[in-house]
GROMACS .gro file of C-alpha atoms in nm:
model
  238
    1UNK     CA    1   1.497   2.434  -0.590
    2UNK     CA    2   1.464   2.400  -0.968
    3UNK     CA    3   1.122   2.364  -1.131
    4UNK     CA    4   1.112   2.105  -1.409
    5UNK     CA    5   0.853   2.259  -1.637
    6UNK     CA    6   0.835   1.949  -1.855
    7UNK     CA    7   0.699   1.755  -1.558
    8UNK     CA    8   0.446   2.030  -1.484
    9UNK     CA    9   0.326   2.023  -1.846
   10UNK     CA   10   0.304   1.642  -1.857
   11UNK     CA   11   0.109   1.638  -1.532
   12UNK     CA   12  -0.138   1.891  -1.670
   13UNK     CA   13  -0.176   1.696  -1.994
   14UNK     CA   14  -0.254   1.367  -1.818
   15UNK     CA   15  -0.481   1.541  -1.567
   16UNK     CA   16  -0.682   1.695  -1.849
   17UNK     CA   17  -0.704   1.371  -2.047
   18UNK     CA   18  -0.840   1.163  -1.758
   19UNK     CA   19  -1.085   1.442  -1.675
   20UNK     CA   20  -1.220   1.403  -2.030
   21UNK     CA   21  -1.224   1.026  -1.995
   22UNK     CA   22  -1.417   1.051  -1.669
   23UNK     CA   23  -1.701   1.267  -1.799
   24UNK     CA   24  -1.728   1.262  -2.174
   25UNK     CA   25  -1.496   1.029  -2.361
   26UNK     CA   26  -1.431   0.654  -2.359
   27UNK     CA   27  -1.504   0.597  -1.985
   28UNK     CA   28  -1.280   0.290  -1.969
   29UNK     CA   29  -1.203   0.337  -1.596
   30UNK     CA   30  -0.871   0.509  -1.669
   31UNK     CA   31  -0.990   0.792  -1.444
   32UNK     CA   32  -1.017   0.568  -1.136
   33UNK     CA   33  -0.768   0.681  -0.869
   34UNK     CA   34  -0.554   0.366  -0.889
   35UNK     CA   35  -0.502   0.393  -1.265
   36UNK     CA   36  -0.488   0.773  -1.290
   37UNK     CA   37  -0.235   0.810  -1.007
   38UNK     CA   38  -0.016   0.517  -1.115
   39UNK     CA   39   0.009   0.644  -1.472
   40UNK     CA   40   0.082   0.992  -1.337
   41UNK     CA   41   0.369   0.846  -1.138
   42UNK     CA   42   0.500   0.663  -1.444
   43UNK     CA   43   0.484   0.981  -1.654
   44UNK     CA   44   0.674   1.176  -1.388
   45UNK     CA   45   0.927   0.894  -1.333
   46UNK     CA   46   0.801   0.808  -0.985
   47UNK     CA   47   0.589   0.497  -1.012
   48UNK     CA   48   0.621   0.425  -0.639
   49UNK     CA   49   0.448   0.750  -0.539
   50UNK     CA   50   0.177   0.707  -0.800
   51UNK     CA   51   0.103   0.349  -0.707
   52UNK     CA   52   0.104   0.409  -0.331
   53UNK     CA   53  -0.124   0.712  -0.351
   54UNK     CA   54  -0.343   0.548  -0.614
   55UNK     CA   55  -0.407   0.243  -0.396
   56UNK     CA   56  -0.488   0.454  -0.092
   57UNK     CA   57  -0.726   0.687  -0.276
   58UNK     CA   58  -0.889   0.398  -0.464
   59UNK     CA   59  -0.983   0.248  -0.128
   60UNK     CA   60  -1.083   0.586   0.014
   61UNK     CA   61  -1.318   0.670  -0.273
   62UNK     CA   62  -1.435   0.314  -0.340
   63UNK     CA   63  -1.809   0.292  -0.388
   64UNK     CA   64  -1.870   0.655  -0.482
   65UNK     CA   65  -2.123   0.699  -0.759
   66UNK     CA   66  -2.295   0.975  -0.952
   67UNK     CA   67  -2.661   0.940  -0.851
   68UNK     CA   68  -2.889   1.202  -1.001
   69UNK     CA   69  -2.805   1.549  -0.874
   70UNK     CA   70  -2.594   1.414  -0.587
   71UNK     CA   71  -2.244   1.453  -0.730
   72UNK     CA   72  -1.966   1.266  -0.549
   73UNK     CA   73  -1.626   1.415  -0.482
   74UNK     CA   74  -1.402   1.424  -0.787
   75UNK     CA   75  -1.175   1.129  -0.706
   76UNK     CA   76  -0.990   1.168  -1.036
   77UNK     CA   77  -0.868   1.520  -0.960
   78UNK     CA   78  -0.774   1.416  -0.606
   79UNK     CA   79  -0.567   1.127  -0.747
   80UNK     CA   80  -0.391   1.315  -1.027
   81UNK     CA   81  -0.323   1.626  -0.820
   82UNK     CA   82  -0.196   1.439  -0.514
   83UNK     CA   83   0.024   1.197  -0.710
   84UNK     CA   84   0.164   1.480  -0.925
   85UNK     CA   85   0.255   1.682  -0.616
   86UNK     CA   86   0.412   1.379  -0.449
   87UNK     CA   87   0.619   1.296  -0.758
   88UNK     CA   88   0.753   1.649  -0.805
   89UNK     CA   89   0.820   1.682  -0.432
   90UNK     CA   90   1.020   1.358  -0.445
   91UNK     CA   91   1.211   1.485  -0.748
   92UNK     CA   92   1.286   1.814  -0.573
   93UNK     CA   93   1.424   1.643  -0.264
   94UNK     CA   94   1.649   1.421  -0.472
   95UNK     CA   95   1.616   1.141  -0.218
   96UNK     CA   96   1.335   0.947  -0.385
   97UNK     CA   97   0.980   0.880  -0.275
   98UNK     CA   98   0.909   0.802   0.090
   99UNK     CA   99   0.599   0.735   0.303
  100UNK     CA  100   0.652   1.075   0.465
  101UNK     CA  101   0.619   1.245   0.126
  102UNK     CA  102   0.310   1.041   0.040
  103UNK     CA  103   0.145   1.126   0.372
  104UNK     CA  104   0.225   1.496   0.335
  105UNK     CA  105   0.088   1.505  -0.020
  106UNK     CA  106  -0.235   1.334   0.087
  107UNK     CA  107  -0.282   1.571   0.381
  108UNK     CA  108  -0.228   1.876   0.161
  109UNK     CA  109  -0.422   1.772  -0.151
  110UNK     CA  110  -0.698   1.531  -0.047
  111UNK     CA  111  -0.936   1.828  -0.048
  112UNK     CA  112  -0.911   1.840  -0.427
  113UNK     CA  113  -1.202   1.595  -0.436
  114UNK     CA  114  -1.436   1.866  -0.308
  115UNK     CA  115  -1.279   2.129  -0.531
  116UNK     CA  116  -1.346   1.903  -0.828
  117UNK     CA  117  -1.706   1.849  -0.722
  118UNK     CA  118  -1.764   2.225  -0.726
  119UNK     CA  119  -1.595   2.242  -1.064
  120UNK     CA  120  -1.822   1.965  -1.194
  121UNK     CA  121  -2.129   2.160  -1.087
  122UNK     CA  122  -2.010   2.474  -1.261
  123UNK     CA  123  -1.915   2.293  -1.581
  124UNK     CA  124  -2.238   2.093  -1.594
  125UNK     CA  125  -2.439   2.410  -1.653
  126UNK     CA  126  -2.217   2.502  -1.947
  127UNK     CA  127  -2.221   2.154  -2.103
  128UNK     CA  128  -2.598   2.123  -2.056
  129UNK     CA  129  -2.654   2.446  -2.249
  130UNK     CA  130  -2.428   2.330  -2.530
  131UNK     CA  131  -2.603   1.992  -2.537
  132UNK     CA  132  -2.938   2.163  -2.591
  133UNK     CA  133  -2.792   2.378  -2.870
  134UNK     CA  134  -2.631   2.071  -3.030
  135UNK     CA  135  -2.961   1.881  -3.014
  136UNK     CA  136  -3.137   2.170  -3.186
  137UNK     CA  137  -2.868   2.171  -3.456
  138UNK     CA  138  -2.906   1.796  -3.508
  139UNK     CA  139  -3.283   1.823  -3.533
  140UNK     CA  140  -3.234   2.095  -3.795
  141UNK     CA  141  -3.019   1.856  -3.997
  142UNK     CA  142  -2.684   2.028  -3.930
  143UNK     CA  143  -2.495   1.729  -3.791
  144UNK     CA  144  -2.150   1.880  -3.846
  145UNK     CA  145  -2.237   2.179  -3.632
  146UNK     CA  146  -2.392   1.956  -3.366
  147UNK     CA  147  -2.074   1.746  -3.346
  148UNK     CA  148  -1.861   2.058  -3.318
  149UNK     CA  149  -2.077   2.194  -3.036
  150UNK     CA  150  -2.051   1.863  -2.848
  151UNK     CA  151  -1.674   1.878  -2.877
  152UNK     CA  152  -1.670   2.232  -2.739
  153UNK     CA  153  -1.861   2.099  -2.440
  154UNK     CA  154  -1.579   1.854  -2.365
  155UNK     CA  155  -1.278   2.084  -2.376
  156UNK     CA  156  -1.351   2.291  -2.060
  157UNK     CA  157  -1.303   1.975  -1.852
  158UNK     CA  158  -0.963   1.924  -2.012
  159UNK     CA  159  -0.857   2.285  -1.959
  160UNK     CA  160  -0.982   2.333  -1.603
  161UNK     CA  161  -0.868   2.005  -1.454
  162UNK     CA  162  -0.547   1.998  -1.655
  163UNK     CA  163  -0.456   2.342  -1.520
  164UNK     CA  164  -0.540   2.238  -1.163
  165UNK     CA  165  -0.326   1.924  -1.192
  166UNK     CA  166  -0.036   2.122  -1.338
  167UNK     CA  167  -0.067   2.367  -1.047
  168UNK     CA  168  -0.041   2.077  -0.799
  169UNK     CA  169   0.273   1.952  -0.975
  170UNK     CA  170   0.421   2.301  -0.956
  171UNK     CA  171   0.336   2.331  -0.587
  172UNK     CA  172   0.525   2.008  -0.522
  173UNK     CA  173   0.849   2.186  -0.608
  174UNK     CA  174   0.768   2.477  -0.377
  175UNK     CA  175   0.675   2.247  -0.086
  176UNK     CA  176   1.023   2.091  -0.087
  177UNK     CA  177   1.189   2.368   0.123
  178UNK     CA  178   0.909   2.337   0.378
  179UNK     CA  179   0.965   1.962   0.402
  180UNK     CA  180   1.338   2.013   0.451
  181UNK     CA  181   1.269   2.263   0.730
  182UNK     CA  182   1.057   2.017   0.930
  183UNK     CA  183   1.220   1.864   1.239
  184UNK     CA  184   1.320   1.496   1.197
  185UNK     CA  185   1.061   1.390   1.454
  186UNK     CA  186   0.783   1.544   1.242
  187UNK     CA  187   0.911   1.369   0.930
  188UNK     CA  188   0.914   1.037   1.115
  189UNK     CA  189   0.561   1.112   1.234
  190UNK     CA  190   0.450   1.165   0.874
  191UNK     CA  191   0.610   0.833   0.776
  192UNK     CA  192   0.418   0.650   1.050
  193UNK     CA  193   0.099   0.837   0.957
  194UNK     CA  194   0.102   0.659   0.621
  195UNK     CA  195   0.000   0.315   0.755
  196UNK     CA  196  -0.269   0.487   0.963
  197UNK     CA  197  -0.408   0.649   0.648
  198UNK     CA  198  -0.398   0.315   0.468
  199UNK     CA  199  -0.586   0.143   0.750
  200UNK     CA  200  -0.854   0.413   0.752
  201UNK     CA  201  -0.892   0.385   0.373
  202UNK     CA  202  -0.925   0.006   0.398
  203UNK     CA  203  -1.188   0.041   0.669
  204UNK     CA  204  -1.386   0.293   0.461
  205UNK     CA  205  -1.377   0.059   0.160
  206UNK     CA  206  -1.502  -0.236   0.364
  207UNK     CA  207  -1.770  -0.028   0.534
  208UNK     CA  208  -1.888   0.099   0.197
  209UNK     CA  209  -1.953  -0.254   0.076
  210UNK     CA  210  -2.277  -0.263   0.284
  211UNK     CA  211  -2.214  -0.629   0.362
  212UNK     CA  212  -2.393  -0.785   0.657
  213UNK     CA  213  -2.071  -0.786   0.862
  214UNK     CA  214  -1.921  -0.472   0.712
  215UNK     CA  215  -1.788  -0.336   1.047
  216UNK     CA  216  -1.605  -0.665   1.110
  217UNK     CA  217  -1.460  -0.666   0.760
  218UNK     CA  218  -1.362  -0.300   0.802
  219UNK     CA  219  -1.176  -0.376   1.124
  220UNK     CA  220  -1.000  -0.680   0.978
  221UNK     CA  221  -0.907  -0.491   0.663
  222UNK     CA  222  -0.768  -0.200   0.864
  223UNK     CA  223  -0.568  -0.435   1.086
  224UNK     CA  224  -0.429  -0.631   0.790
  225UNK     CA  225  -0.324  -0.319   0.599
  226UNK     CA  226  -0.169  -0.166   0.910
  227UNK     CA  227   0.028  -0.481   0.988
  228UNK     CA  228   0.151  -0.512   0.629
  229UNK     CA  229   0.264  -0.151   0.598
  230UNK     CA  230   0.428  -0.145   0.941
  231UNK     CA  231   0.617  -0.466   0.853
  232UNK     CA  232   0.746  -0.309   0.533
  233UNK     CA  233   0.856   0.005   0.717
  234UNK     CA  234   1.037  -0.197   0.982
  235UNK     CA  235   1.219  -0.402   0.716
  236UNK     CA  236   1.326  -0.084   0.535
  237UNK     CA  237   1.454   0.065   0.862
  238UNK     CA  238   1.694  -0.225   0.921
   0.00000   0.00000   0.00000
């Protein structure tokens, strides 16, 4: 196993940038799981892993919103961390990305959404204090100082979530020996778990639409996604 530190650094850089975009800068939807994970895959030369994981997590987290004090799970961290780990794991195996790798990465790193929510709560206290100080500086006529204090409130998001994403990319390299040690039947099980995950994500997305026939749409969406993914897997196995 050889760690490619350039990939770890690039993963951390992108993870930090989309964390800033999500909370404090631009907010052009680059931090949505589909975009964040796909770009992560492109940066780490594994677009397939990024796109596959991005689509699944976009469906899984679809409809989440920040309503008052009720913070949702941090879907951006879940997307960047999971896709970074999948890409470096694929690179470490040398055999390219596979549904088994995607499923394993999702199982291991999907909990990053809750980790990010706790991080958001901790960072909100810090940024709120700086915002009050910056407002006082602006009211006193010191606009340069107020701007500088606002910028300082943004950087912790970059540092914390960038470091967490880089850690996930690093862990991908260390997971590779564990994947190689798994029996073939377990690896095949992980590959077939991927369409099951996709169907569950599709059902959650449809259910979250709150449409009059949401359960029906959820079932149809799950069935369609399952049939599509299984068909692709069967074609690849031939």
